[in-house]
């Protein structure tokens, strides 16, 4: 490799320019291939991608002080008071999955992945910290599992004051369900 500030001969400069030009053309070709794959709709053939994304956003926005922000081109970050508790990942680094990545309690990740490896997985980067991935591109999504994962991730991340608000709201809703008037 060349040292910073070292003078290159004309021959070395030509080789450097050539390799950079070749690299650019290869990168452009590879980008065209990837664009063709996405245009062919491999991920877009997943059932109702936009509808599922909207439903995830609605679930998260139903939690006290939860916000949704863009995290890249097609990814979303779900936060409570600037702390991330979940991600919506669309084909993260070309992995071919549309998934929800959530913070999980200790031991939960391995239990879920071992029980159902088709649905759950260890996500890159945050997986070693205990996060779990749930595929939302499968033909059928278990929305009860999605809600549970999101709520647990939210509770693990939210400050005590906010957490108590959400837990009080959940128990109040549960009490209201039990006190439904009966028909006479």
JSON list of C-alpha atoms in Angstrom, two decimals:
[
{"chain": "A", "resi": 1, "resn": "UNK", "atom": "CA", "xyz": [0.00, 0.00, 0.00]},
{"chain": "A", "resi": 2, "resn": "UNK", "atom": "CA", "xyz": [1.11, 3.58, -0.58]},
{"chain": "A", "resi": 3, "resn": "UNK", "atom": "CA", "xyz": [2.04, 5.97, 2.19]},
{"chain": "A", "resi": 4, "resn": "UNK", "atom": "CA", "xyz": [0.02, 9.11, 2.70]},
{"chain": "A", "resi": 5, "resn": "UNK", "atom": "CA", "xyz": [1.66, 12.01, 0.87]},
{"chain": "A", "resi": 6, "resn": "UNK", "atom": "CA", "xyz": [3.95, 9.74, -1.20]},
{"chain": "A", "resi": 7, "resn": "UNK", "atom": "CA", "xyz": [4.34, 10.65, -4.86]},
{"chain": "A", "resi": 8, "resn": "UNK", "atom": "CA", "xyz": [3.10, 8.06, -7.34]},
{"chain": "A", "resi": 9, "resn": "UNK", "atom": "CA", "xyz": [4.61, 7.43, -10.74]},
{"chain": "A", "resi": 10, "resn": "UNK", "atom": "CA", "xyz": [2.46, 7.86, -13.87]},
{"chain": "A", "resi": 11, "resn": "UNK", "atom": "CA", "xyz": [2.24, 4.09, -14.23]},
{"chain": "A", "resi": 12, "resn": "UNK", "atom": "CA", "xyz": [0.97, 3.72, -10.65]},
{"chain": "A", "resi": 13, "resn": "UNK", "atom": "CA", "xyz": [-1.55, 6.53, -11.17]},
{"chain": "A", "resi": 14, "resn": "UNK", "atom": "CA", "xyz": [-2.94, 4.84, -14.30]},
{"chain": "A", "resi": 15, "resn": "UNK", "atom": "CA", "xyz": [-3.29, 1.55, -12.43]},
{"chain": "A", "resi": 16, "resn": "UNK", "atom": "CA", "xyz": [-5.03, 3.28, -9.54]},
{"chain": "A", "resi": 17, "resn": "UNK", "atom": "CA", "xyz": [-7.46, 5.10, -11.85]},
{"chain": "A", "resi": 18, "resn": "UNK", "atom": "CA", "xyz": [-8.16, 1.94, -13.79]},
{"chain": "A", "resi": 19, "resn": "UNK", "atom": "CA", "xyz": [-8.89, -0.11, -10.70]},
{"chain": "A", "resi": 20, "resn": "UNK", "atom": "CA", "xyz": [-11.17, 2.64, -9.31]},
{"chain": "A", "resi": 21, "resn": "UNK", "atom": "CA", "xyz": [-13.06, 2.83, -12.59]},
{"chain": "A", "resi": 22, "resn": "UNK", "atom": "CA", "xyz": [-13.42, -0.95, -12.70]},
{"chain": "A", "resi": 23, "resn": "UNK", "atom": "CA", "xyz": [-14.58, -0.94, -9.11]},
{"chain": "A", "resi": 24, "resn": "UNK", "atom": "CA", "xyz": [-17.21, 1.70, -9.88]},
{"chain": "A", "resi": 25, "resn": "UNK", "atom": "CA", "xyz": [-18.49, -0.21, -12.88]},
{"chain": "A", "resi": 26, "resn": "UNK", "atom": "CA", "xyz": [-18.68, -3.43, -10.87]},
{"chain": "A", "resi": 27, "resn": "UNK", "atom": "CA", "xyz": [-20.53, -1.61, -8.09]},
{"chain": "A", "resi": 28, "resn": "UNK", "atom": "CA", "xyz": [-22.98, -0.14, -10.59]},
{"chain": "A", "resi": 29, "resn": "UNK", "atom": "CA", "xyz": [-23.54, -3.55, -12.17]},
{"chain": "A", "resi": 30, "resn": "UNK", "atom": "CA", "xyz": [-24.15, -5.12, -8.78]},
{"chain": "A", "resi": 31, "resn": "UNK", "atom": "CA", "xyz": [-26.56, -2.30, -7.87]},
{"chain": "A", "resi": 32, "resn": "UNK", "atom": "CA", "xyz": [-28.49, -2.97, -11.11]},
{"chain": "A", "resi": 33, "resn": "UNK", "atom": "CA", "xyz": [-28.73, -6.66, -10.23]},
{"chain": "A", "resi": 34, "resn": "UNK", "atom": "CA", "xyz": [-30.03, -5.89, -6.74]},
{"chain": "A", "resi": 35, "resn": "UNK", "atom": "CA", "xyz": [-32.46, -3.33, -8.09]},
{"chain": "A", "resi": 36, "resn": "UNK", "atom": "CA", "xyz": [-33.73, -5.94, -10.53]},
{"chain": "A", "resi": 37, "resn": "UNK", "atom": "CA", "xyz": [-34.27, -8.43, -7.73]},
{"chain": "A", "resi": 38, "resn": "UNK", "atom": "CA", "xyz": [-36.26, -5.91, -5.71]},
{"chain": "A", "resi": 39, "resn": "UNK", "atom": "CA", "xyz": [-38.12, -4.77, -8.84]},
{"chain": "A", "resi": 40, "resn": "UNK", "atom": "CA", "xyz": [-39.00, -8.39, -9.52]},
{"chain": "A", "resi": 41, "resn": "UNK", "atom": "CA", "xyz": [-40.80, -8.16, -6.18]},
{"chain": "A", "resi": 42, "resn": "UNK", "atom": "CA", "xyz": [-39.21, -10.98, -4.22]},
{"chain": "A", "resi": 43, "resn": "UNK", "atom": "CA", "xyz": [-39.94, -9.24, -0.92]},
{"chain": "A", "resi": 44, "resn": "UNK", "atom": "CA", "xyz": [-42.88, -7.31, -2.23]},
{"chain": "A", "resi": 45, "resn": "UNK", "atom": "CA", "xyz": [-44.64, -10.63, -2.89]},
{"chain": "A", "resi": 46, "resn": "UNK", "atom": "CA", "xyz": [-44.91, -11.03, 0.87]},
{"chain": "A", "resi": 47, "resn": "UNK", "atom": "CA", "xyz": [-48.55, -10.67, 1.88]},
{"chain": "A", "resi": 48, "resn": "UNK", "atom": "CA", "xyz": [-49.63, -7.05, 2.47]},
{"chain": "A", "resi": 49, "resn": "UNK", "atom": "CA", "xyz": [-46.24, -5.50, 3.32]},
{"chain": "A", "resi": 50, "resn": "UNK", "atom": "CA", "xyz": [-47.61, -1.94, 3.60]},
{"chain": "A", "resi": 51, "resn": "UNK", "atom": "CA", "xyz": [-50.60, -3.02, 5.69]},
{"chain": "A", "resi": 52, "resn": "UNK", "atom": "CA", "xyz": [-48.45, -4.95, 8.14]},
{"chain": "A", "resi": 53, "resn": "UNK", "atom": "CA", "xyz": [-46.04, -2.04, 8.48]},
{"chain": "A", "resi": 54, "resn": "UNK", "atom": "CA", "xyz": [-48.97, 0.30, 9.22]},
{"chain": "A", "resi": 55, "resn": "UNK", "atom": "CA", "xyz": [-50.34, -2.13, 11.79]},
{"chain": "A", "resi": 56, "resn": "UNK", "atom": "CA", "xyz": [-46.96, -2.29, 13.57]},
{"chain": "A", "resi": 57, "resn": "UNK", "atom": "CA", "xyz": [-46.76, 1.51, 13.61]},
{"chain": "A", "resi": 58, "resn": "UNK", "atom": "CA", "xyz": [-50.29, 1.72, 15.04]},
{"chain": "A", "resi": 59, "resn": "UNK", "atom": "CA", "xyz": [-49.46, -0.82, 17.77]},
{"chain": "A", "resi": 60, "resn": "UNK", "atom": "CA", "xyz": [-46.37, 1.11, 18.82]},
{"chain": "A", "resi": 61, "resn": "UNK", "atom": "CA", "xyz": [-48.07, 4.49, 18.74]},
{"chain": "A", "resi": 62, "resn": "UNK", "atom": "CA", "xyz": [-50.70, 3.09, 21.09]},
{"chain": "A", "resi": 63, "resn": "UNK", "atom": "CA", "xyz": [-48.06, 2.85, 23.82]},
{"chain": "A", "resi": 64, "resn": "UNK", "atom": "CA", "xyz": [-47.56, 5.92, 26.07]},
{"chain": "A", "resi": 65, "resn": "UNK", "atom": "CA", "xyz": [-44.86, 8.30, 24.78]},
{"chain": "A", "resi": 66, "resn": "UNK", "atom": "CA", "xyz": [-43.80, 5.88, 22.03]},
{"chain": "A", "resi": 67, "resn": "UNK", "atom": "CA", "xyz": [-42.59, 7.42, 18.77]},
{"chain": "A", "resi": 68, "resn": "UNK", "atom": "CA", "xyz": [-41.70, 6.08, 15.34]},
{"chain": "A", "resi": 69, "resn": "UNK", "atom": "CA", "xyz": [-38.75, 7.37, 13.31]},
{"chain": "A", "resi": 70, "resn": "UNK", "atom": "CA", "xyz": [-37.20, 6.41, 10.00]},
{"chain": "A", "resi": 71, "resn": "UNK", "atom": "CA", "xyz": [-34.01, 4.44, 10.42]},
{"chain": "A", "resi": 72, "resn": "UNK", "atom": "CA", "xyz": [-32.66, 4.12, 6.91]},
{"chain": "A", "resi": 73, "resn": "UNK", "atom": "CA", "xyz": [-34.49, 3.82, 3.63]},
{"chain": "A", "resi": 74, "resn": "UNK", "atom": "CA", "xyz": [-37.13, 1.23, 4.54]},
{"chain": "A", "resi": 75, "resn": "UNK", "atom": "CA", "xyz": [-36.50, 0.67, 8.24]},
{"chain": "A", "resi": 76, "resn": "UNK", "atom": "CA", "xyz": [-38.26, 2.16, 11.27]},
{"chain": "A", "resi": 77, "resn": "UNK", "atom": "CA", "xyz": [-37.11, 2.65, 14.85]},
{"chain": "A", "resi": 78, "resn": "UNK", "atom": "CA", "xyz": [-39.66, 2.53, 17.66]},
{"chain": "A", "resi": 79, "resn": "UNK", "atom": "CA", "xyz": [-38.63, 4.65, 20.65]},
{"chain": "A", "resi": 80, "resn": "UNK", "atom": "CA", "xyz": [-39.79, 5.66, 24.06]},
{"chain": "A", "resi": 81, "resn": "UNK", "atom": "CA", "xyz": [-38.13, 8.87, 25.31]},
{"chain": "A", "resi": 82, "resn": "UNK", "atom": "CA", "xyz": [-35.34, 8.57, 22.74]},
{"chain": "A", "resi": 83, "resn": "UNK", "atom": "CA", "xyz": [-34.53, 4.95, 23.68]},
{"chain": "A", "resi": 84, "resn": "UNK", "atom": "CA", "xyz": [-35.09, 2.32, 21.00]},
{"chain": "A", "resi": 85, "resn": "UNK", "atom": "CA", "xyz": [-37.15, -0.69, 22.00]},
{"chain": "A", "resi": 86, "resn": "UNK", "atom": "CA", "xyz": [-37.86, -2.17, 18.54]},
{"chain": "A", "resi": 87, "resn": "UNK", "atom": "CA", "xyz": [-37.05, -1.93, 14.83]},
{"chain": "A", "resi": 88, "resn": "UNK", "atom": "CA", "xyz": [-39.01, -2.68, 11.68]},
{"chain": "A", "resi": 89, "resn": "UNK", "atom": "CA", "xyz": [-36.40, -4.10, 9.30]},
{"chain": "A", "resi": 90, "resn": "UNK", "atom": "CA", "xyz": [-37.06, -4.48, 5.57]},
{"chain": "A", "resi": 91, "resn": "UNK", "atom": "CA", "xyz": [-34.44, -6.68, 3.87]},
{"chain": "A", "resi": 92, "resn": "UNK", "atom": "CA", "xyz": [-31.70, -5.62, 6.28]},
{"chain": "A", "resi": 93, "resn": "UNK", "atom": "CA", "xyz": [-28.40, -5.85, 4.36]},
{"chain": "A", "resi": 94, "resn": "UNK", "atom": "CA", "xyz": [-30.06, -8.13, 1.82]},
{"chain": "A", "resi": 95, "resn": "UNK", "atom": "CA", "xyz": [-31.09, -10.86, 4.27]},
{"chain": "A", "resi": 96, "resn": "UNK", "atom": "CA", "xyz": [-34.41, -11.35, 2.44]},
{"chain": "A", "resi": 97, "resn": "UNK", "atom": "CA", "xyz": [-36.58, -10.88, 5.53]},
{"chain": "A", "resi": 98, "resn": "UNK", "atom": "CA", "xyz": [-39.16, -8.36, 6.66]},
{"chain": "A", "resi": 99, "resn": "UNK", "atom": "CA", "xyz": [-39.07, -8.50, 10.42]},
{"chain": "A", "resi": 100, "resn": "UNK", "atom": "CA", "xyz": [-39.72, -6.89, 13.76]},
{"chain": "A", "resi": 101, "resn": "UNK", "atom": "CA", "xyz": [-36.62, -6.77, 15.98]},
{"chain": "A", "resi": 102, "resn": "UNK", "atom": "CA", "xyz": [-37.37, -6.36, 19.71]},
{"chain": "A", "resi": 103, "resn": "UNK", "atom": "CA", "xyz": [-35.52, -6.12, 22.96]},
{"chain": "A", "resi": 104, "resn": "UNK", "atom": "CA", "xyz": [-36.17, -9.29, 24.98]},
{"chain": "A", "resi": 105, "resn": "UNK", "atom": "CA", "xyz": [-35.69, -10.36, 28.60]},
{"chain": "A", "resi": 106, "resn": "UNK", "atom": "CA", "xyz": [-32.74, -12.65, 29.42]},
{"chain": "A", "resi": 107, "resn": "UNK", "atom": "CA", "xyz": [-33.26, -16.18, 28.10]},
{"chain": "A", "resi": 108, "resn": "UNK", "atom": "CA", "xyz": [-36.32, -15.28, 26.00]},
{"chain": "A", "resi": 109, "resn": "UNK", "atom": "CA", "xyz": [-34.39, -15.07, 22.72]},
{"chain": "A", "resi": 110, "resn": "UNK", "atom": "CA", "xyz": [-32.99, -18.61, 22.83]},
{"chain": "A", "resi": 111, "resn": "UNK", "atom": "CA", "xyz": [-36.31, -20.01, 24.03]},
{"chain": "A", "resi": 112, "resn": "UNK", "atom": "CA", "xyz": [-38.27, -18.44, 21.14]},
{"chain": "A", "resi": 113, "resn": "UNK", "atom": "CA", "xyz": [-35.68, -19.28, 18.46]},
{"chain": "A", "resi": 114, "resn": "UNK", "atom": "CA", "xyz": [-35.40, -22.90, 19.65]},
{"chain": "A", "resi": 115, "resn": "UNK", "atom": "CA", "xyz": [-39.19, -23.31, 19.79]},
{"chain": "A", "resi": 116, "resn": "UNK", "atom": "CA", "xyz": [-39.92, -21.87, 16.30]},
{"chain": "A", "resi": 117, "resn": "UNK", "atom": "CA", "xyz": [-36.85, -21.11, 14.12]},
{"chain": "A", "resi": 118, "resn": "UNK", "atom": "CA", "xyz": [-39.05, -20.48, 11.06]},
{"chain": "A", "resi": 119, "resn": "UNK", "atom": "CA", "xyz": [-40.67, -17.49, 12.75]},
{"chain": "A", "resi": 120, "resn": "UNK", "atom": "CA", "xyz": [-38.04, -16.24, 15.24]},
{"chain": "A", "resi": 121, "resn": "UNK", "atom": "CA", "xyz": [-34.33, -15.55, 14.65]},
{"chain": "A", "resi": 122, "resn": "UNK", "atom": "CA", "xyz": [-31.30, -13.92, 16.24]},
{"chain": "A", "resi": 123, "resn": "UNK", "atom": "CA", "xyz": [-30.92, -10.56, 14.48]},
{"chain": "A", "resi": 124, "resn": "UNK", "atom": "CA", "xyz": [-27.52, -9.19, 13.44]},
{"chain": "A", "resi": 125, "resn": "UNK", "atom": "CA", "xyz": [-25.86, -6.50, 15.59]},
{"chain": "A", "resi": 126, "resn": "UNK", "atom": "CA", "xyz": [-28.47, -6.44, 18.40]},
{"chain": "A", "resi": 127, "resn": "UNK", "atom": "CA", "xyz": [-28.89, -10.22, 18.70]},
{"chain": "A", "resi": 128, "resn": "UNK", "atom": "CA", "xyz": [-25.88, -10.68, 21.00]},
{"chain": "A", "resi": 129, "resn": "UNK", "atom": "CA", "xyz": [-27.54, -8.15, 23.35]},
{"chain": "A", "resi": 130, "resn": "UNK", "atom": "CA", "xyz": [-30.57, -10.42, 23.72]},
{"chain": "A", "resi": 131, "resn": "UNK", "atom": "CA", "xyz": [-32.85, -8.96, 21.04]},
{"chain": "A", "resi": 132, "resn": "UNK", "atom": "CA", "xyz": [-35.09, -11.30, 19.04]},
{"chain": "A", "resi": 133, "resn": "UNK", "atom": "CA", "xyz": [-36.33, -11.06, 15.47]},
{"chain": "A", "resi": 134, "resn": "UNK", "atom": "CA", "xyz": [-39.87, -12.00, 14.44]},
{"chain": "A", "resi": 135, "resn": "UNK", "atom": "CA", "xyz": [-40.64, -12.47, 10.75]},
{"chain": "A", "resi": 136, "resn": "UNK", "atom": "CA", "xyz": [-43.66, -10.50, 9.54]},
{"chain": "A", "resi": 137, "resn": "UNK", "atom": "CA", "xyz": [-43.31, -11.56, 5.90]},
{"chain": "A", "resi": 138, "resn": "UNK", "atom": "CA", "xyz": [-44.77, -15.02, 6.39]},
{"chain": "A", "resi": 139, "resn": "UNK", "atom": "CA", "xyz": [-48.23, -15.82, 5.01]},
{"chain": "A", "resi": 140, "resn": "UNK", "atom": "CA", "xyz": [-49.74, -15.72, 8.50]},
{"chain": "A", "resi": 141, "resn": "UNK", "atom": "CA", "xyz": [-48.57, -13.45, 11.31]},
{"chain": "A", "resi": 142, "resn": "UNK", "atom": "CA", "xyz": [-49.46, -14.15, 14.93]},
{"chain": "A", "resi": 143, "resn": "UNK", "atom": "CA", "xyz": [-50.42, -10.60, 15.98]},
{"chain": "A", "resi": 144, "resn": "UNK", "atom": "CA", "xyz": [-50.85, -11.65, 19.60]},
{"chain": "A", "resi": 145, "resn": "UNK", "atom": "CA", "xyz": [-47.16, -12.64, 19.65]},
{"chain": "A", "resi": 146, "resn": "UNK", "atom": "CA", "xyz": [-46.25, -9.34, 17.96]},
{"chain": "A", "resi": 147, "resn": "UNK", "atom": "CA", "xyz": [-48.19, -7.35, 20.59]},
{"chain": "A", "resi": 148, "resn": "UNK", "atom": "CA", "xyz": [-46.59, -9.31, 23.44]},
{"chain": "A", "resi": 149, "resn": "UNK", "atom": "CA", "xyz": [-43.06, -8.85, 22.07]},
{"chain": "A", "resi": 150, "resn": "UNK", "atom": "CA", "xyz": [-43.61, -5.13, 21.54]},
{"chain": "A", "resi": 151, "resn": "UNK", "atom": "CA", "xyz": [-45.10, -4.61, 24.99]},
{"chain": "A", "resi": 152, "resn": "UNK", "atom": "CA", "xyz": [-42.31, -6.53, 26.74]},
{"chain": "A", "resi": 153, "resn": "UNK", "atom": "CA", "xyz": [-39.65, -4.62, 24.78]},
{"chain": "A", "resi": 154, "resn": "UNK", "atom": "CA", "xyz": [-41.39, -1.35, 25.63]},
{"chain": "A", "resi": 155, "resn": "UNK", "atom": "CA", "xyz": [-41.57, -2.20, 29.35]},
{"chain": "A", "resi": 156, "resn": "UNK", "atom": "CA", "xyz": [-37.88, -3.21, 29.39]},
{"chain": "A", "resi": 157, "resn": "UNK", "atom": "CA", "xyz": [-36.91, 0.14, 27.84]},
{"chain": "A", "resi": 158, "resn": "UNK", "atom": "CA", "xyz": [-39.34, 2.71, 29.23]},
{"chain": "A", "resi": 159, "resn": "UNK", "atom": "CA", "xyz": [-38.49, 4.75, 32.33]},
{"chain": "A", "resi": 160, "resn": "UNK", "atom": "CA", "xyz": [-40.30, 3.76, 35.54]},
{"chain": "A", "resi": 161, "resn": "UNK", "atom": "CA", "xyz": [-42.83, 6.61, 35.40]},
{"chain": "A", "resi": 162, "resn": "UNK", "atom": "CA", "xyz": [-43.86, 5.82, 31.82]},
{"chain": "A", "resi": 163, "resn": "UNK", "atom": "CA", "xyz": [-43.83, 2.08, 32.50]},
{"chain": "A", "resi": 164, "resn": "UNK", "atom": "CA", "xyz": [-46.25, 2.51, 35.40]},
{"chain": "A", "resi": 165, "resn": "UNK", "atom": "CA", "xyz": [-48.62, 4.52, 33.17]},
{"chain": "A", "resi": 166, "resn": "UNK", "atom": "CA", "xyz": [-48.67, 1.75, 30.57]},
{"chain": "A", "resi": 167, "resn": "UNK", "atom": "CA", "xyz": [-49.15, -1.01, 33.13]},
{"chain": "A", "resi": 168, "resn": "UNK", "atom": "CA", "xyz": [-51.99, 0.92, 34.82]},
{"chain": "A", "resi": 169, "resn": "UNK", "atom": "CA", "xyz": [-53.64, 1.42, 31.44]},
{"chain": "A", "resi": 170, "resn": "UNK", "atom": "CA", "xyz": [-53.35, -2.27, 30.65]},
{"chain": "A", "resi": 171, "resn": "UNK", "atom": "CA", "xyz": [-54.87, -3.38, 33.97]},
{"chain": "A", "resi": 172, "resn": "UNK", "atom": "CA", "xyz": [-57.68, -0.83, 33.66]},
{"chain": "A", "resi": 173, "resn": "UNK", "atom": "CA", "xyz": [-58.53, -2.15, 30.18]},
{"chain": "A", "resi": 174, "resn": "UNK", "atom": "CA", "xyz": [-58.44, -5.70, 31.55]},
{"chain": "A", "resi": 175, "resn": "UNK", "atom": "CA", "xyz": [-60.85, -4.79, 34.39]},
{"chain": "A", "resi": 176, "resn": "UNK", "atom": "CA", "xyz": [-63.20, -3.08, 31.92]},
{"chain": "A", "resi": 177, "resn": "UNK", "atom": "CA", "xyz": [-63.39, -6.27, 29.84]},
{"chain": "A", "resi": 178, "resn": "UNK", "atom": "CA", "xyz": [-64.40, -8.34, 32.86]},
{"chain": "A", "resi": 179, "resn": "UNK", "atom": "CA", "xyz": [-67.17, -5.92, 33.89]},
{"chain": "A", "resi": 180, "resn": "UNK", "atom": "CA", "xyz": [-69.21, -6.11, 30.72]},
{"chain": "A", "resi": 181, "resn": "UNK", "atom": "CA", "xyz": [-72.90, -5.87, 31.47]},
{"chain": "A", "resi": 182, "resn": "UNK", "atom": "CA", "xyz": [-74.83, -9.06, 30.91]},
{"chain": "A", "resi": 183, "resn": "UNK", "atom": "CA", "xyz": [-77.97, -9.21, 28.82]},
{"chain": "A", "resi": 184, "resn": "UNK", "atom": "CA", "xyz": [-81.12, -9.74, 30.86]}
]
